[in-house]
Every structure is written in structure tokens, then in C-alpha cells.
């Protein structure tokens, strides 16, 4: 039963990590857009950094659940 729970958590964390990565890439494009205002670009840069942090957190947690599901 614990293996199933860990597998489900692995999938959940992987999906959340992918979502954070997509958001990070979208914010990256806004930050690079020379037509956007300086405030918009700065906000996108801040959000991109937060998304990158979230992505790594979810990927790390997913790896922990993946390893736990193996045992």
C-alpha cells in the first residue's frame, strides 16, 4: 500500500514540477520582451526565479517518492 502511495506522490510531484517549468519558461519570455515595461519585466524575472525554485523542489520530492516506491 505504501508503494502505491509513493508512486502516486511521485506522479503528483512530477506534474507539479512540469507546471512550474512551463510557468518559468513563460516568465522568461516576458522578462526578455523588450516591448514590455520595466516593471513587468522585473516582476516576470522575480516570478521566474520562484518558479525555478518550485520546479527543483518538486523534482527533488518526486525523486524521493520514486526511490521509496522501489523498496
PDB file of C-alpha atoms in Angstrom:
ATOM      1  CA  UNK A   1       0.000   0.000   0.000  1.00  0.00           C
ATOM      2  CA  UNK A   2       2.849   2.377   0.827  1.00  0.00           C
ATOM      3  CA  UNK A   3       4.404   1.702  -2.598  1.00  0.00           C
ATOM      4  CA  UNK A   4       1.181   2.796  -4.326  1.00  0.00           C
ATOM      5  CA  UNK A   5       1.076   5.953  -2.216  1.00  0.00           C
ATOM      6  CA  UNK A   6       4.693   6.771  -3.065  1.00  0.00           C
ATOM      7  CA  UNK A   7       4.049   6.132  -6.764  1.00  0.00           C
ATOM      8  CA  UNK A   8       1.034   8.469  -6.693  1.00  0.00           C
ATOM      9  CA  UNK A   9       3.067  11.128  -4.885  1.00  0.00           C
ATOM     10  CA  UNK A  10       5.833  10.727  -7.467  1.00  0.00           C
ATOM     11  CA  UNK A  11       3.377  11.354 -10.311  1.00  0.00           C
ATOM     12  CA  UNK A  12       1.832  14.319  -8.499  1.00  0.00           C
ATOM     13  CA  UNK A  13       5.197  15.948  -7.805  1.00  0.00           C
ATOM     14  CA  UNK A  14       6.355  15.302 -11.373  1.00  0.00           C
ATOM     15  CA  UNK A  15       3.272  17.027 -12.772  1.00  0.00           C
ATOM     16  CA  UNK A  16       3.703  19.967 -10.411  1.00  0.00           C
ATOM     17  CA  UNK A  17       7.362  20.230 -11.406  1.00  0.00           C
ATOM     18  CA  UNK A  18       6.401  20.294 -15.086  1.00  0.00           C
ATOM     19  CA  UNK A  19       3.863  23.027 -14.374  1.00  0.00           C
ATOM     20  CA  UNK A  20       6.485  25.105 -12.603  1.00  0.00           C
ATOM     21  CA  UNK A  21       8.855  24.618 -15.512  1.00  0.00           C
ATOM     22  CA  UNK A  22       6.223  25.800 -18.010  1.00  0.00           C
ATOM     23  CA  UNK A  23       5.487  28.857 -15.874  1.00  0.00           C
ATOM     24  CA  UNK A  24       9.208  29.578 -15.570  1.00  0.00           C
ATOM     25  CA  UNK A  25       9.632  29.486 -19.351  1.00  0.00           C
ATOM     26  CA  UNK A  26       6.629  31.785 -19.885  1.00  0.00           C
ATOM     27  CA  UNK A  27       8.012  34.276 -17.366  1.00  0.00           C
ATOM     28  CA  UNK A  28      11.418  34.023 -19.007  1.00  0.00           C
ATOM     29  CA  UNK A  29       9.909  35.098 -22.322  1.00  0.00           C
ATOM     30  CA  UNK A  30       8.154  38.068 -20.687  1.00  0.00           C
ATOM     31  CA  UNK A  31      11.389  39.072 -18.938  1.00  0.00           C
ATOM     32  CA  UNK A  32      13.194  39.070 -22.291  1.00  0.00           C
ATOM     33  CA  UNK A  33      10.451  41.024 -24.108  1.00  0.00           C
ATOM     34  CA  UNK A  34      11.851  44.468 -24.878  1.00  0.00           C
ATOM     35  CA  UNK A  35       8.317  45.723 -25.595  1.00  0.00           C
ATOM     36  CA  UNK A  36       7.208  45.026 -22.004  1.00  0.00           C
ATOM     37  CA  UNK A  37       7.570  47.699 -19.354  1.00  0.00           C
ATOM     38  CA  UNK A  38      10.488  47.579 -16.948  1.00  0.00           C
ATOM     39  CA  UNK A  39       8.126  46.783 -14.053  1.00  0.00           C
ATOM     40  CA  UNK A  40       6.542  43.908 -15.965  1.00  0.00           C
ATOM     41  CA  UNK A  41       9.940  42.520 -16.902  1.00  0.00           C
ATOM     42  CA  UNK A  42      11.209  42.794 -13.319  1.00  0.00           C
ATOM     43  CA  UNK A  43       8.091  41.076 -11.983  1.00  0.00           C
ATOM     44  CA  UNK A  44       8.455  38.291 -14.549  1.00  0.00           C
ATOM     45  CA  UNK A  45      12.094  37.829 -13.546  1.00  0.00           C
ATOM     46  CA  UNK A  46      11.116  37.538  -9.888  1.00  0.00           C
ATOM     47  CA  UNK A  47       8.367  35.049 -10.747  1.00  0.00           C
ATOM     48  CA  UNK A  48      10.749  33.075 -12.952  1.00  0.00           C
ATOM     49  CA  UNK A  49      13.179  32.669 -10.054  1.00  0.00           C
ATOM     50  CA  UNK A  50      10.359  31.489  -7.788  1.00  0.00           C
ATOM     51  CA  UNK A  51       9.169  29.048 -10.442  1.00  0.00           C
ATOM     52  CA  UNK A  52      12.684  27.634 -10.820  1.00  0.00           C
ATOM     53  CA  UNK A  53      12.864  27.113  -7.049  1.00  0.00           C
ATOM     54  CA  UNK A  54       9.458  25.387  -7.073  1.00  0.00           C
ATOM     55  CA  UNK A  55      10.473  23.231 -10.025  1.00  0.00           C
ATOM     56  CA  UNK A  56      13.611  21.976  -8.274  1.00  0.00           C
ATOM     57  CA  UNK A  57      11.672  21.360  -5.047  1.00  0.00           C
ATOM     58  CA  UNK A  58       9.059  19.274  -6.861  1.00  0.00           C
ATOM     59  CA  UNK A  59      11.676  17.360  -8.842  1.00  0.00           C
ATOM     60  CA  UNK A  60      13.619  16.543  -5.673  1.00  0.00           C
ATOM     61  CA  UNK A  61      10.482  15.424  -3.840  1.00  0.00           C
ATOM     62  CA  UNK A  62       9.433  13.335  -6.855  1.00  0.00           C
ATOM     63  CA  UNK A  63      12.810  11.593  -6.841  1.00  0.00           C
ATOM     64  CA  UNK A  64      12.428  10.781  -3.136  1.00  0.00           C
ATOM     65  CA  UNK A  65       8.983   9.277  -3.742  1.00  0.00           C
ATOM     66  CA  UNK A  66      10.279   7.357  -6.773  1.00  0.00           C
ATOM     67  CA  UNK A  67      13.062   5.790  -4.745  1.00  0.00           C
ATOM     68  CA  UNK A  68      10.681   4.989  -1.875  1.00  0.00           C
ATOM     69  CA  UNK A  69       8.289   3.289  -4.310  1.00  0.00           C
ATOM     70  CA  UNK A  70      11.085   0.971  -5.457  1.00  0.00           C
ATOM     71  CA  UNK A  71      11.531  -0.513  -1.986  1.00  0.00           C
TER      72      UNK A  71
END
